[in-house]
Amino acid sequence: MAILKIARMGHPVLKQRAAEVEDPSAPVIRAVVRNMIETLEDAEGAGLAAPQVHIPLRVVIFQIAPARASEEGDEDEGVALSVLVNPTVEPLSDEMASGIEACLSIPGMAGLVPRHTHIRYGFQTLEGNTVEREARDFHARVVQHECDHLDGILYPMRIPDLTRFGFVEEFSRAERQRTEQADA
Ligand code: NI
């Protein structure tokens, strides 16, 4: 097991289309996933795509804690650690919603990103089985964010209004001032 180095925005590995995994049950893929899980736990993120750790393959992992799901207004109780090999995403409605996103490849920053609120996604498991799931809201957002990484897309590329993109520390200060002004 190993904690892998995370590529940051600007690195070529984050800009390319990642390759399909030919054999999801291959031991090398299992080893990649094991290291990705360890890296994600160390970084305390919600999700991680293989290109973020310099592996240009179509593999993502994510996990949504129950507390986070309820904080985001989702009705579900979080999502257990999921490993998606060769995932596909299909919107199930035209409805979009904006929400704050951050990314381990863009440390310290966050932005307001519109995403489809209701999707279906399919993927292969490490056993080679095919799985389909439906997702809404925060769950759908995380899947779209992670799968974008496989096509060389980082969330700032999805932000229509770049005044809503910045450093988390500055964001929270601005939010704090706005709250104080509202209180005054
Ligand atoms: Ni990301």
mmCIF file of C-alpha atoms and ligand atoms in Angstrom:
data_model
loop_
_atom_site.group_PDB
_atom_site.id
_atom_site.type_symbol
_atom_site.label_atom_id
_atom_site.label_comp_id
_atom_site.label_asym_id
_atom_site.label_seq_id
_atom_site.Cartn_x
_atom_site.Cartn_y
_atom_site.Cartn_z
ATOM 1 C CA MET A 1 0.000 0.000 0.000
ATOM 2 C CA ALA A 2 1.164 3.488 -0.736
ATOM 3 C CA ILE A 3 -0.014 7.064 -0.566
ATOM 4 C CA LEU A 4 0.306 8.418 -4.087
ATOM 5 C CA LYS A 5 1.311 11.892 -5.169
ATOM 6 C CA ILE A 6 -1.649 13.948 -6.393
ATOM 7 C CA ALA A 7 -1.262 15.833 -9.686
ATOM 8 C CA ARG A 8 -2.308 19.475 -9.564
ATOM 9 C CA MET A 9 -4.127 21.547 -12.153
ATOM 10 C CA GLY A 10 -1.803 22.278 -15.060
ATOM 11 C CA HIS A 11 -0.223 18.815 -15.116
ATOM 12 C CA PRO A 12 -0.723 17.147 -18.537
ATOM 13 C CA VAL A 13 -2.109 13.930 -16.990
ATOM 14 C CA LEU A 14 -5.197 15.894 -15.898
ATOM 15 C CA LYS A 15 -5.867 17.223 -19.397
ATOM 16 C CA GLN A 16 -6.025 14.009 -21.397
ATOM 17 C CA ARG A 17 -8.746 11.456 -21.957
ATOM 18 C CA ALA A 18 -7.989 8.464 -19.737
ATOM 19 C CA ALA A 19 -7.886 4.998 -21.332
ATOM 20 C CA GLU A 20 -10.502 2.282 -20.878
ATOM 21 C CA VAL A 21 -9.534 -0.521 -18.481
ATOM 22 C CA GLU A 22 -9.488 -3.705 -20.540
ATOM 23 C CA ASP A 23 -9.648 -6.141 -17.626
ATOM 24 C CA PRO A 24 -11.208 -4.658 -14.451
ATOM 25 C CA SER A 25 -10.397 -7.863 -12.544
ATOM 26 C CA ALA A 26 -6.652 -7.699 -13.275
ATOM 27 C CA PRO A 27 -4.532 -7.711 -10.085
ATOM 28 C CA VAL A 28 -2.760 -4.520 -11.202
ATOM 29 C CA ILE A 29 -6.084 -2.661 -11.211
ATOM 30 C CA ARG A 30 -6.883 -3.933 -7.721
ATOM 31 C CA ALA A 31 -3.473 -2.670 -6.565
ATOM 32 C CA VAL A 32 -4.111 0.742 -8.154
ATOM 33 C CA VAL A 33 -7.477 0.978 -6.377
ATOM 34 C CA ARG A 34 -5.977 -0.036 -3.028
ATOM 35 C CA ASN A 35 -3.440 2.786 -3.306
ATOM 36 C CA MET A 36 -6.114 5.234 -4.452
ATOM 37 C CA ILE A 37 -8.216 4.396 -1.378
ATOM 38 C CA GLU A 38 -5.239 4.958 0.904
ATOM 39 C CA THR A 39 -4.467 8.253 -0.844
ATOM 40 C CA LEU A 40 -8.089 9.426 -0.598
ATOM 41 C CA GLU A 41 -8.246 8.582 3.108
ATOM 42 C CA ASP A 42 -5.007 10.454 3.729
ATOM 43 C CA ALA A 43 -6.258 13.508 1.810
ATOM 44 C CA GLU A 44 -9.704 13.327 3.448
ATOM 45 C CA GLY A 45 -11.462 13.913 0.132
ATOM 46 C CA ALA A 46 -14.832 12.682 -1.132
ATOM 47 C CA GLY A 47 -13.520 11.188 -4.344
ATOM 48 C CA LEU A 48 -10.458 10.538 -6.442
ATOM 49 C CA ALA A 49 -9.932 9.713 -10.108
ATOM 50 C CA ALA A 50 -6.945 7.671 -11.282
ATOM 51 C CA PRO A 51 -5.518 10.477 -13.484
ATOM 52 C CA GLN A 52 -5.205 12.563 -10.305
ATOM 53 C CA VAL A 53 -2.563 10.109 -9.113
ATOM 54 C CA HIS A 54 -0.791 10.051 -12.492
ATOM 55 C CA ILE A 55 -2.548 6.891 -13.703
ATOM 56 C CA PRO A 56 -4.378 7.685 -16.974
ATOM 57 C CA LEU A 57 -7.034 4.953 -16.665
ATOM 58 C CA ARG A 58 -10.840 5.160 -16.356
ATOM 59 C CA VAL A 59 -11.107 4.408 -12.645
ATOM 60 C CA VAL A 60 -12.683 6.568 -9.939
ATOM 61 C CA ILE A 61 -13.454 6.021 -6.273
ATOM 62 C CA PHE A 62 -15.719 8.013 -3.984
ATOM 63 C CA GLN A 63 -17.488 7.853 -0.669
ATOM 64 C CA ILE A 64 -20.164 10.078 0.841
ATOM 65 C CA ALA A 65 -20.434 10.148 4.599
ATOM 66 C CA PRO A 66 -24.012 10.138 5.971
ATOM 67 C CA ALA A 67 -23.348 13.452 7.770
ATOM 68 C CA ARG A 68 -22.233 15.074 4.532
ATOM 69 C CA ALA A 69 -25.272 13.764 2.653
ATOM 70 C CA SER A 70 -27.714 15.266 5.167
ATOM 71 C CA GLU A 71 -25.740 18.529 5.266
ATOM 72 C CA GLU A 72 -26.191 18.791 1.493
ATOM 73 C CA GLY A 73 -29.919 18.179 1.843
ATOM 74 C CA ASP A 74 -29.891 14.709 0.331
ATOM 75 C CA GLU A 75 -32.450 12.260 1.536
ATOM 76 C CA ASP A 76 -30.168 9.276 1.231
ATOM 77 C CA GLU A 77 -27.846 8.142 3.973
ATOM 78 C CA GLY A 78 -24.545 8.575 2.199
ATOM 79 C CA VAL A 79 -22.839 6.211 -0.206
ATOM 80 C CA ALA A 80 -20.416 3.497 0.841
ATOM 81 C CA LEU A 81 -16.962 3.509 -0.715
ATOM 82 C CA SER A 82 -17.544 2.854 -4.403
ATOM 83 C CA VAL A 83 -15.041 1.787 -7.047
ATOM 84 C CA LEU A 84 -16.076 2.624 -10.602
ATOM 85 C CA VAL A 85 -14.200 1.133 -13.525
ATOM 86 C CA ASN A 86 -15.019 2.454 -17.014
ATOM 87 C CA PRO A 87 -17.935 4.574 -15.723
ATOM 88 C CA THR A 88 -20.538 6.243 -17.935
ATOM 89 C CA VAL A 89 -22.899 9.044 -16.905
ATOM 90 C CA GLU A 90 -26.277 9.872 -18.411
ATOM 91 C CA PRO A 91 -28.432 12.811 -17.228
ATOM 92 C CA LEU A 92 -32.019 11.786 -16.446
ATOM 93 C CA SER A 93 -33.369 15.327 -16.537
ATOM 94 C CA ASP A 94 -32.353 18.750 -17.839
ATOM 95 C CA GLU A 95 -32.501 20.179 -14.329
ATOM 96 C CA MET A 96 -29.223 21.651 -13.129
ATOM 97 C CA ALA A 97 -28.288 22.989 -9.714
ATOM 98 C CA SER A 98 -25.263 24.953 -8.563
ATOM 99 C CA GLY A 99 -23.194 23.799 -5.621
ATOM 100 C CA ILE A 100 -19.768 24.425 -4.138
ATOM 101 C CA GLU A 101 -17.045 22.072 -5.332
ATOM 102 C CA ALA A 102 -13.420 21.616 -4.474
ATOM 103 C CA CYS A 103 -10.813 19.245 -5.858
ATOM 104 C CA LEU A 104 -7.689 17.595 -4.466
ATOM 105 C CA SER A 105 -5.899 18.696 -7.646
ATOM 106 C CA ILE A 106 -6.751 22.359 -6.941
ATOM 107 C CA PRO A 107 -5.885 22.653 -3.257
ATOM 108 C CA GLY A 108 -7.244 25.560 -1.266
ATOM 109 C CA MET A 109 -9.800 26.621 -3.851
ATOM 110 C CA ALA A 110 -13.526 26.172 -4.411
ATOM 111 C CA GLY A 111 -16.169 27.301 -6.854
ATOM 112 C CA LEU A 112 -19.866 27.256 -7.639
ATOM 113 C CA VAL A 113 -20.529 24.629 -10.311
ATOM 114 C CA PRO A 114 -23.786 23.727 -12.083
ATOM 115 C CA ARG A 115 -24.437 19.961 -12.357
ATOM 116 C CA HIS A 116 -27.280 17.712 -13.398
ATOM 117 C CA THR A 117 -29.363 16.909 -10.342
ATOM 118 C CA HIS A 118 -30.498 13.463 -11.490
ATOM 119 C CA ILE A 119 -28.322 10.982 -13.346
ATOM 120 C CA ARG A 120 -27.925 7.327 -14.137
ATOM 121 C CA TYR A 121 -24.412 5.963 -14.063
ATOM 122 C CA GLY A 122 -22.980 2.633 -15.048
ATOM 123 C CA PHE A 123 -19.637 1.032 -14.321
ATOM 124 C CA GLN A 124 -17.748 -2.220 -13.942
ATOM 125 C CA THR A 125 -16.664 -3.579 -10.592
ATOM 126 C CA LEU A 126 -13.270 -5.073 -9.746
ATOM 127 C CA GLU A 127 -14.939 -8.466 -10.188
ATOM 128 C CA GLY A 128 -15.857 -7.482 -13.749
ATOM 129 C CA ASN A 129 -19.600 -7.176 -13.078
ATOM 130 C CA THR A 130 -21.647 -4.397 -14.645
ATOM 131 C CA VAL A 131 -23.631 -2.174 -12.279
ATOM 132 C CA GLU A 132 -26.124 0.630 -12.884
ATOM 133 C CA ARG A 133 -27.207 3.196 -10.310
ATOM 134 C CA GLU A 134 -29.353 6.296 -10.166
ATOM 135 C CA ALA A 135 -28.148 9.293 -8.231
ATOM 136 C CA ARG A 136 -29.462 12.694 -7.250
ATOM 137 C CA ASP A 137 -28.084 15.906 -5.805
ATOM 138 C CA PHE A 138 -24.755 15.633 -3.975
ATOM 139 C CA HIS A 139 -24.258 11.985 -4.954
ATOM 140 C CA ALA A 140 -24.866 12.920 -8.608
ATOM 141 C CA ARG A 141 -22.532 15.911 -8.266
ATOM 142 C CA VAL A 142 -19.645 13.814 -6.932
ATOM 143 C CA VAL A 143 -20.015 11.240 -9.709
ATOM 144 C CA GLN A 144 -20.086 13.946 -12.402
ATOM 145 C CA HIS A 145 -17.044 15.673 -10.896
ATOM 146 C CA GLU A 146 -15.014 12.448 -10.718
ATOM 147 C CA CYS A 147 -16.021 11.199 -14.166
ATOM 148 C CA ASP A 148 -15.118 14.590 -15.671
ATOM 149 C CA HIS A 149 -11.535 13.895 -14.573
ATOM 150 C CA LEU A 150 -11.488 10.929 -16.972
ATOM 151 C CA ASP A 151 -12.157 13.279 -19.883
ATOM 152 C CA GLY A 152 -9.604 15.899 -18.863
ATOM 153 C CA ILE A 153 -12.187 18.273 -17.372
ATOM 154 C CA LEU A 154 -11.607 20.055 -14.075
ATOM 155 C CA TYR A 155 -14.486 21.776 -12.271
ATOM 156 C CA PRO A 156 -13.306 25.377 -12.967
ATOM 157 C CA MET A 157 -13.969 24.628 -16.655
ATOM 158 C CA ARG A 158 -17.652 24.190 -15.708
ATOM 159 C CA ILE A 159 -17.989 27.464 -13.789
ATOM 160 C CA PRO A 160 -20.072 29.961 -15.801
ATOM 161 C CA ASP A 161 -19.336 32.873 -13.457
ATOM 162 C CA LEU A 162 -15.696 33.016 -12.401
ATOM 163 C CA THR A 163 -16.477 35.552 -9.682
ATOM 164 C CA ARG A 164 -17.744 32.449 -7.872
ATOM 165 C CA PHE A 165 -14.319 30.783 -7.927
ATOM 166 C CA GLY A 166 -11.615 31.500 -5.396
ATOM 167 C CA PHE A 167 -9.617 30.538 -2.360
ATOM 168 C CA VAL A 168 -11.609 28.773 0.319
ATOM 169 C CA GLU A 169 -10.097 31.000 3.027
ATOM 170 C CA GLU A 170 -11.207 34.138 1.213
ATOM 171 C CA PHE A 171 -14.607 32.626 0.511
ATOM 172 C CA SER A 172 -15.308 31.969 4.133
ATOM 173 C CA ARG A 173 -14.139 35.474 5.083
ATOM 174 C CA ALA A 174 -16.499 36.985 2.500
ATOM 175 C CA GLU A 175 -19.313 34.756 3.740
ATOM 176 C CA ARG A 176 -18.560 35.824 7.295
ATOM 177 C CA GLN A 177 -18.651 39.520 6.381
ATOM 178 C CA ARG A 178 -21.900 39.049 4.505
ATOM 179 C CA THR A 179 -23.388 37.329 7.526
ATOM 180 C CA GLU A 180 -22.191 40.138 9.819
ATOM 181 C CA GLN A 181 -23.656 42.747 7.484
ATOM 182 C CA ALA A 182 -26.914 40.877 7.430
ATOM 183 C CA ASP A 183 -26.873 40.755 11.228
ATOM 184 C CA ALA A 184 -26.094 44.485 11.559
HETATM 185 NI NI NI B 1 -11.448 16.538 -8.521
#
